[in-house]
């Protein structure tokens, strides 16, 4: 039977202490020990289901972490206060001063800045490569490399990483493959495709309501235990853990993720098709013309669509700004960063979420100043939405002259 990540979540049945179907929120930072001996024991051994302090584990964060581990078909997970916290602690757990990382060059701007500017201060340096070029990936690996880092579907250009191929390269060189799967929860299960560690910004699709910032790391029991180790764990000692109330809310939203992903995907597919038909340069992995469309079809879990993000190049930054203003006025959605929200969000990555990247580098990777990234919402009538977008495109003078002649 094929793997169904949504079923994995559905089958995660937990009861609270009163049989509550939404387990009681554990609103506590610390826990009593019924005997002093018990306290000694708990600080010496990691005992599953025993809690000592909420920077370590909290029942509410543990429920969410366990559900995420099931979704990914992984052994264990930990939840964090942001996606950046999840990425930072995972990398700091894996790398020490002197170590190197090989990372994709089209990654989220915050991750790029972490790798490029912050980690070098601690002696951890990164080589950025085109992950679609296996020879370039191999050439960037040195005896000091510890981690191969990628986004399964990259931000904002929506390049799809060949996870099985990257995993083979990682194995050959004894590296850990760390995959940011923020754009494609349920659609891709990176651990099943050879990743060692999966990280998420749960701020996006997983939560879906844009009311908090959160992240997670899913990996082996051993890795999660190391992250939470009271003597050397990056999560335990840097401390970016998620609050229990947020964790409880996220767990409830996780149970509707499959329905939301399907709707985001249907709507995005429709808009991408229409934008392409209108003659615009569109990036969407669901389109047959996307360079890694076939690869994604090969790797993906069935039935969750191709994701909710569409990027379209409208030429210049001035045009992109006019278009976004017009679309906000016409209630297509919000001119805002972030993604995975029930309403449509649009932003121009070159000037926002990828602005950490120098303009020269952005242009080299094909991230034009006129790129507009849509996080397509859960609109009930996407044909109406398209009619409004089309009018906005025309009003700002973008020619809609059909697909280029063959
Ligand atoms: C938003 C995002 C992050 C960072 O997550 P936060 O929750 O904002 O810290 C990391 N990776 C990707 C792909 C993202 O879109």
mmCIF file of N, CA and C in Angstrom, residues 162-260:
data_model
loop_
_atom_site.group_PDB
_atom_site.id
_atom_site.type_symbol
_atom_site.label_atom_id
_atom_site.label_comp_id
_atom_site.label_asym_id
_atom_site.label_seq_id
_atom_site.Cartn_x
_atom_site.Cartn_y
_atom_site.Cartn_z
ATOM 1 N N UNK A 162 16.299 16.854 -6.267
ATOM 2 C CA UNK A 162 16.264 15.408 -6.509
ATOM 3 C C UNK A 162 16.744 14.736 -5.220
ATOM 4 N N UNK A 163 15.817 14.495 -4.318
ATOM 5 C CA UNK A 163 16.204 14.020 -2.979
ATOM 6 C C UNK A 163 16.900 12.658 -2.998
ATOM 7 N N UNK A 164 16.404 11.679 -3.770
ATOM 8 C CA UNK A 164 17.133 10.402 -3.788
ATOM 9 C C UNK A 164 18.577 10.562 -4.298
ATOM 10 N N UNK A 165 18.773 11.416 -5.313
ATOM 11 C CA UNK A 165 20.128 11.611 -5.848
ATOM 12 C C UNK A 165 21.013 12.325 -4.823
ATOM 13 N N UNK A 166 20.456 13.348 -4.162
ATOM 14 C CA UNK A 166 21.240 14.067 -3.149
ATOM 15 C C UNK A 166 21.563 13.144 -1.977
ATOM 16 N N UNK A 167 20.614 12.276 -1.662
ATOM 17 C CA UNK A 167 20.839 11.339 -0.568
ATOM 18 C C UNK A 167 21.981 10.379 -0.903
ATOM 19 N N UNK A 168 22.036 9.942 -2.154
ATOM 20 C CA UNK A 168 23.157 9.050 -2.559
ATOM 21 C C UNK A 168 24.486 9.780 -2.411
ATOM 22 N N UNK A 169 24.527 11.021 -2.841
ATOM 23 C CA UNK A 169 25.779 11.790 -2.725
ATOM 24 C C UNK A 169 26.143 11.940 -1.238
ATOM 25 N N UNK A 170 25.140 12.232 -0.422
ATOM 26 C CA UNK A 170 25.391 12.387 1.021
ATOM 27 C C UNK A 170 25.952 11.082 1.598
ATOM 28 N N UNK A 171 25.368 9.954 1.248
ATOM 29 C CA UNK A 171 25.854 8.643 1.755
ATOM 30 C C UNK A 171 27.301 8.402 1.357
ATOM 31 N N UNK A 172 27.559 8.655 0.057
ATOM 32 C CA UNK A 172 28.922 8.412 -0.460
ATOM 33 C C UNK A 172 29.977 9.165 0.344
ATOM 34 N N UNK A 173 29.605 10.362 0.820
ATOM 35 C CA UNK A 173 30.594 11.203 1.499
ATOM 36 C C UNK A 173 30.388 11.283 3.003
ATOM 37 N N UNK A 174 29.497 10.461 3.521
ATOM 38 C CA UNK A 174 29.266 10.465 4.971
ATOM 39 C C UNK A 174 28.659 11.763 5.484
ATOM 40 N N UNK A 175 27.802 12.398 4.668
ATOM 41 C CA UNK A 175 27.178 13.664 5.087
ATOM 42 C C UNK A 175 25.756 13.411 5.564
ATOM 43 N N UNK A 176 25.224 14.373 6.302
ATOM 44 C CA UNK A 176 23.822 14.330 6.686
ATOM 45 C C UNK A 176 23.050 15.201 5.693
ATOM 46 N N UNK A 177 21.967 14.649 5.155
ATOM 47 C CA UNK A 177 21.130 15.435 4.243
ATOM 48 C C UNK A 177 20.004 16.079 5.054
ATOM 49 N N UNK A 178 20.024 17.414 5.111
ATOM 50 C CA UNK A 178 19.013 18.167 5.852
ATOM 51 C C UNK A 178 18.096 18.850 4.828
ATOM 52 N N UNK A 179 16.789 18.606 4.942
ATOM 53 C CA UNK A 179 15.846 19.108 3.943
ATOM 54 C C UNK A 179 14.785 19.998 4.600
ATOM 55 N N UNK A 180 14.648 21.201 4.064
ATOM 56 C CA UNK A 180 13.578 22.104 4.489
ATOM 57 C C UNK A 180 12.367 21.797 3.601
ATOM 58 N N UNK A 181 11.313 21.255 4.209
ATOM 59 C CA UNK A 181 10.133 20.821 3.440
ATOM 60 C C UNK A 181 8.940 21.761 3.623
ATOM 61 N N UNK A 182 9.234 23.012 3.997
ATOM 62 C CA UNK A 182 8.188 23.989 4.305
ATOM 63 C C UNK A 182 7.145 24.165 3.188
ATOM 64 N N UNK A 183 7.594 24.118 1.911
ATOM 65 C CA UNK A 183 6.683 24.352 0.794
ATOM 66 C C UNK A 183 5.827 23.134 0.450
ATOM 67 N N UNK A 184 6.227 21.955 0.934
ATOM 68 C CA UNK A 184 5.553 20.752 0.436
ATOM 69 C C UNK A 184 5.221 19.719 1.519
ATOM 70 N N UNK A 185 4.597 20.161 2.635
ATOM 71 C CA UNK A 185 4.197 19.150 3.617
ATOM 72 C C UNK A 185 3.162 18.208 2.990
ATOM 73 N N UNK A 186 3.180 16.953 3.351
ATOM 74 C CA UNK A 186 2.327 15.882 2.822
ATOM 75 C C UNK A 186 2.700 15.499 1.385
ATOM 76 N N UNK A 187 3.004 16.514 0.561
ATOM 77 C CA UNK A 187 3.316 16.234 -0.846
ATOM 78 C C UNK A 187 4.604 15.416 -0.935
ATOM 79 N N UNK A 188 5.601 15.844 -0.177
ATOM 80 C CA UNK A 188 6.861 15.099 -0.164
ATOM 81 C C UNK A 188 7.146 14.620 1.255
ATOM 82 N N UNK A 189 7.691 13.414 1.358
ATOM 83 C CA UNK A 189 8.113 12.856 2.641
ATOM 84 C C UNK A 189 9.619 12.631 2.547
ATOM 85 N N UNK A 190 10.415 13.674 2.816
ATOM 86 C CA UNK A 190 11.855 13.603 2.544
ATOM 87 C C UNK A 190 12.593 12.457 3.254
ATOM 88 N N UNK A 191 12.146 12.090 4.458
ATOM 89 C CA UNK A 191 12.857 11.002 5.149
ATOM 90 C C UNK A 191 12.734 9.705 4.358
ATOM 91 N N UNK A 192 11.582 9.522 3.730
ATOM 92 C CA UNK A 192 11.363 8.310 2.930
ATOM 93 C C UNK A 192 12.162 8.351 1.627
ATOM 94 N N UNK A 193 12.617 9.549 1.259
ATOM 95 C CA UNK A 193 13.375 9.702 0.018
ATOM 96 C C UNK A 193 14.874 9.812 0.296
ATOM 97 N N UNK A 194 15.255 9.570 1.550
ATOM 98 C CA UNK A 194 16.687 9.514 1.852
ATOM 99 C C UNK A 194 17.249 10.638 2.709
ATOM 100 N N UNK A 195 16.405 11.595 3.125
ATOM 101 C CA UNK A 195 16.918 12.667 3.995
ATOM 102 C C UNK A 195 17.182 12.115 5.397
ATOM 103 N N UNK A 196 18.093 12.767 6.112
ATOM 104 C CA UNK A 196 18.375 12.379 7.497
ATOM 105 C C UNK A 196 17.591 13.243 8.479
ATOM 106 N N UNK A 197 17.430 14.504 8.121
ATOM 107 C CA UNK A 197 16.742 15.444 9.007
ATOM 108 C C UNK A 197 15.808 16.295 8.154
ATOM 109 N N UNK A 198 14.566 16.464 8.614
ATOM 110 C CA UNK A 198 13.622 17.348 7.922
ATOM 111 C C UNK A 198 13.317 18.524 8.834
ATOM 112 N N UNK A 199 13.347 19.721 8.272
ATOM 113 C CA UNK A 199 12.982 20.898 9.061
ATOM 114 C C UNK A 199 11.792 21.591 8.405
ATOM 115 N N UNK A 200 11.005 22.235 9.234
ATOM 116 C CA UNK A 200 9.833 22.963 8.759
ATOM 117 C C UNK A 200 9.747 24.334 9.395
ATOM 118 N N UNK A 201 9.287 25.302 8.608
ATOM 119 C CA UNK A 201 8.691 26.475 9.202
ATOM 120 C C UNK A 201 7.212 26.118 9.292
ATOM 121 N N UNK A 202 6.717 25.883 10.495
ATOM 122 C CA UNK A 202 5.290 25.554 10.662
ATOM 123 C C UNK A 202 4.431 26.814 10.622
ATOM 124 N N UNK A 203 5.102 27.966 10.575
ATOM 125 C CA UNK A 203 4.416 29.248 10.413
ATOM 126 C C UNK A 203 3.548 29.235 9.152
ATOM 127 N N UNK A 204 3.932 28.414 8.184
ATOM 128 C CA UNK A 204 3.357 28.462 6.849
ATOM 129 C C UNK A 204 2.193 27.465 6.748
ATOM 130 N N UNK A 205 2.283 26.496 5.824
ATOM 131 C CA UNK A 205 1.141 25.613 5.573
ATOM 132 C C UNK A 205 0.703 24.807 6.806
ATOM 133 N N UNK A 206 1.666 24.300 7.566
ATOM 134 C CA UNK A 206 1.291 23.373 8.634
ATOM 135 C C UNK A 206 0.308 24.026 9.598
ATOM 136 N N UNK A 207 0.585 25.277 9.986
ATOM 137 C CA UNK A 207 -0.373 25.957 10.859
ATOM 138 C C UNK A 207 -1.518 26.534 10.012
ATOM 139 N N UNK A 208 -1.163 27.323 9.001
ATOM 140 C CA UNK A 208 -2.154 27.762 8.022
ATOM 141 C C UNK A 208 -3.014 28.951 8.410
ATOM 142 N N UNK A 209 -2.855 29.447 9.637
ATOM 143 C CA UNK A 209 -3.721 30.562 10.041
ATOM 144 C C UNK A 209 -2.945 31.845 10.314
ATOM 145 N N UNK A 210 -1.636 31.800 10.060
ATOM 146 C CA UNK A 210 -0.831 33.003 10.181
ATOM 147 C C UNK A 210 -0.957 33.709 11.534
ATOM 148 N N UNK A 211 -1.177 32.948 12.583
ATOM 149 C CA UNK A 211 -1.300 33.581 13.900
ATOM 150 C C UNK A 211 -0.097 33.302 14.796
ATOM 151 N N UNK A 212 0.883 32.585 14.308
ATOM 152 C CA UNK A 212 2.099 32.412 15.107
ATOM 153 C C UNK A 212 3.252 31.958 14.230
ATOM 154 N N UNK A 213 4.436 32.054 14.802
ATOM 155 C CA UNK A 213 5.668 31.610 14.159
ATOM 156 C C UNK A 213 6.077 30.326 14.872
ATOM 157 N N UNK A 214 6.400 29.284 14.115
ATOM 158 C CA UNK A 214 6.770 28.008 14.741
ATOM 159 C C UNK A 214 7.568 27.150 13.762
ATOM 160 N N UNK A 215 8.285 26.186 14.302
ATOM 161 C CA UNK A 215 9.094 25.314 13.449
ATOM 162 C C UNK A 215 9.215 23.922 14.028
ATOM 163 N N UNK A 216 9.801 23.021 13.249
ATOM 164 C CA UNK A 216 10.009 21.670 13.772
ATOM 165 C C UNK A 216 11.182 20.990 13.086
ATOM 166 N N UNK A 217 11.713 19.999 13.803
ATOM 167 C CA UNK A 217 12.792 19.152 13.286
ATOM 168 C C UNK A 217 12.294 17.723 13.414
ATOM 169 N N UNK A 218 12.352 16.939 12.342
ATOM 170 C CA UNK A 218 11.960 15.532 12.399
ATOM 171 C C UNK A 218 13.166 14.702 11.962
ATOM 172 N N UNK A 219 13.485 13.681 12.743
ATOM 173 C CA UNK A 219 14.685 12.883 12.448
ATOM 174 C C UNK A 219 14.631 11.569 13.219
ATOM 175 N N UNK A 220 15.800 10.968 13.432
ATOM 176 C CA UNK A 220 15.863 9.722 14.197
ATOM 177 C C UNK A 220 15.689 10.018 15.690
ATOM 178 N N UNK A 221 15.353 8.964 16.447
ATOM 179 C CA UNK A 221 15.301 9.110 17.908
ATOM 180 C C UNK A 221 16.625 9.631 18.436
ATOM 181 N N UNK A 222 17.690 9.064 17.899
ATOM 182 C CA UNK A 222 19.016 9.436 18.366
ATOM 183 C C UNK A 222 19.275 10.933 18.160
ATOM 184 N N UNK A 223 18.924 11.449 16.976
ATOM 185 C CA UNK A 223 19.207 12.862 16.701
ATOM 186 C C UNK A 223 18.357 13.781 17.583
ATOM 187 N N UNK A 224 17.079 13.437 17.745
ATOM 188 C CA UNK A 224 16.204 14.284 18.571
ATOM 189 C C UNK A 224 16.667 14.231 20.034
ATOM 190 N N UNK A 225 17.117 13.059 20.476
ATOM 191 C CA UNK A 225 17.627 12.951 21.842
ATOM 192 C C UNK A 225 18.882 13.811 22.007
ATOM 193 N N UNK A 226 19.715 13.842 20.957
ATOM 194 C CA UNK A 226 20.915 14.695 21.041
ATOM 195 C C UNK A 226 20.541 16.166 21.083
ATOM 196 N N UNK A 227 19.528 16.561 20.288
ATOM 197 C CA UNK A 227 19.075 17.967 20.281
ATOM 198 C C UNK A 227 18.595 18.402 21.660
ATOM 199 N N UNK A 228 17.961 17.455 22.380
ATOM 200 C CA UNK A 228 17.322 17.783 23.657
ATOM 201 C C UNK A 228 18.194 17.392 24.848
ATOM 202 N N UNK A 229 19.417 16.992 24.584
ATOM 203 C CA UNK A 229 20.288 16.538 25.673
ATOM 204 C C UNK A 229 20.585 17.702 26.629
ATOM 205 N N UNK A 230 20.466 17.433 27.909
ATOM 206 C CA UNK A 230 20.626 18.544 28.854
ATOM 207 C C UNK A 230 22.075 19.025 28.966
ATOM 208 N N UNK A 231 23.019 18.233 28.486
ATOM 209 C CA UNK A 231 24.418 18.666 28.551
ATOM 210 C C UNK A 231 24.967 19.224 27.241
ATOM 211 N N UNK A 232 24.377 18.813 26.121
ATOM 212 C CA UNK A 232 24.965 19.261 24.859
ATOM 213 C C UNK A 232 23.974 19.530 23.747
ATOM 214 N N UNK A 233 22.685 19.531 24.050
ATOM 215 C CA UNK A 233 21.678 19.673 22.997
ATOM 216 C C UNK A 233 21.455 21.125 22.586
ATOM 217 N N UNK A 234 21.486 21.371 21.276
ATOM 218 C CA UNK A 234 21.313 22.741 20.776
ATOM 219 C C UNK A 234 19.927 23.282 21.101
ATOM 220 N N UNK A 235 18.911 22.406 21.083
ATOM 221 C CA UNK A 235 17.561 22.876 21.403
ATOM 222 C C UNK A 235 17.461 23.156 22.898
ATOM 223 N N UNK A 236 17.953 22.224 23.680
ATOM 224 C CA UNK A 236 17.895 22.376 25.144
ATOM 225 C C UNK A 236 18.689 23.595 25.611
ATOM 226 N N UNK A 237 19.871 23.813 25.028
ATOM 227 C CA UNK A 237 20.758 24.847 25.570
ATOM 228 C C UNK A 237 20.583 26.215 24.926
ATOM 229 N N UNK A 238 20.157 26.256 23.659
ATOM 230 C CA UNK A 238 19.853 27.565 23.067
ATOM 231 C C UNK A 238 18.413 27.933 23.395
ATOM 232 N N UNK A 239 17.572 26.933 23.572
ATOM 233 C CA UNK A 239 16.258 27.139 24.168
ATOM 234 C C UNK A 239 15.114 27.687 23.339
ATOM 235 N N UNK A 240 15.114 27.524 21.992
ATOM 236 C CA UNK A 240 14.013 28.131 21.230
ATOM 237 C C UNK A 240 12.791 27.211 21.150
ATOM 238 N N UNK A 241 12.320 26.709 22.270
ATOM 239 C CA UNK A 241 11.213 25.749 22.221
ATOM 240 C C UNK A 241 9.874 26.462 22.027
ATOM 241 N N UNK A 242 8.909 25.692 21.555
ATOM 242 C CA UNK A 242 7.579 26.245 21.288
ATOM 243 C C UNK A 242 6.760 26.241 22.575
ATOM 244 N N UNK A 243 5.919 27.236 22.702
ATOM 245 C CA UNK A 243 5.027 27.318 23.861
ATOM 246 C C UNK A 243 3.916 26.268 23.756
ATOM 247 N N UNK A 244 3.476 25.759 24.906
ATOM 248 C CA UNK A 244 2.504 24.668 24.899
ATOM 249 C C UNK A 244 1.154 25.078 24.305
ATOM 250 N N UNK A 245 0.740 26.309 24.522
ATOM 251 C CA UNK A 245 -0.573 26.728 23.994
ATOM 252 C C UNK A 245 -0.522 26.784 22.466
ATOM 253 N N UNK A 246 0.570 27.302 21.936
ATOM 254 C CA UNK A 246 0.749 27.331 20.479
ATOM 255 C C UNK A 246 0.821 25.905 19.935
ATOM 256 N N UNK A 247 1.517 25.042 20.662
ATOM 257 C CA UNK A 247 1.660 23.660 20.189
ATOM 258 C C UNK A 247 0.284 22.997 20.093
ATOM 259 N N UNK A 248 -0.563 23.233 21.084
ATOM 260 C CA UNK A 248 -1.902 22.638 21.075
ATOM 261 C C UNK A 248 -2.718 23.167 19.896
ATOM 262 N N UNK A 249 -2.597 24.464 19.609
ATOM 263 C CA UNK A 249 -3.322 25.036 18.469
ATOM 264 C C UNK A 249 -2.825 24.457 17.156
ATOM 265 N N UNK A 250 -1.519 24.325 17.049
ATOM 266 C CA UNK A 250 -0.927 23.771 15.822
ATOM 267 C C UNK A 250 -1.384 22.341 15.588
ATOM 268 N N UNK A 251 -1.494 21.567 16.656
ATOM 269 C CA UNK A 251 -1.903 20.170 16.496
ATOM 270 C C UNK A 251 -3.325 20.104 15.921
ATOM 271 N N UNK A 252 -4.196 20.989 16.384
ATOM 272 C CA UNK A 252 -5.561 21.013 15.841
ATOM 273 C C UNK A 252 -5.536 21.382 14.360
ATOM 274 N N UNK A 253 -4.727 22.373 14.005
ATOM 275 C CA UNK A 253 -4.672 22.781 12.591
ATOM 276 C C UNK A 253 -4.035 21.708 11.714
ATOM 277 N N UNK A 254 -3.118 20.943 12.290
ATOM 278 C CA UNK A 254 -2.449 19.878 11.514
ATOM 279 C C UNK A 254 -3.468 18.877 10.969
ATOM 280 N N UNK A 255 -4.552 18.687 11.709
ATOM 281 C CA UNK A 255 -5.550 17.705 11.285
ATOM 282 C C UNK A 255 -6.363 18.140 10.058
ATOM 283 N N UNK A 256 -6.284 19.391 9.665
ATOM 284 C CA UNK A 256 -6.963 19.798 8.421
ATOM 285 C C UNK A 256 -5.961 20.098 7.313
ATOM 286 N N UNK A 257 -4.698 19.796 7.560
ATOM 287 C CA UNK A 257 -3.660 20.128 6.575
ATOM 288 C C UNK A 257 -3.921 19.482 5.212
ATOM 289 N N UNK A 258 -4.373 18.229 5.202
ATOM 290 C CA UNK A 258 -4.551 17.545 3.910
ATOM 291 C C UNK A 258 -5.620 18.222 3.055
ATOM 292 N N UNK A 259 -6.681 18.686 3.702
ATOM 293 C CA UNK A 259 -7.751 19.352 2.944
ATOM 294 C C UNK A 259 -7.242 20.691 2.409
ATOM 295 N N UNK A 260 -6.501 21.370 3.254
ATOM 296 C CA UNK A 260 -5.984 22.676 2.831
ATOM 297 C C UNK A 260 -4.969 22.536 1.699
#
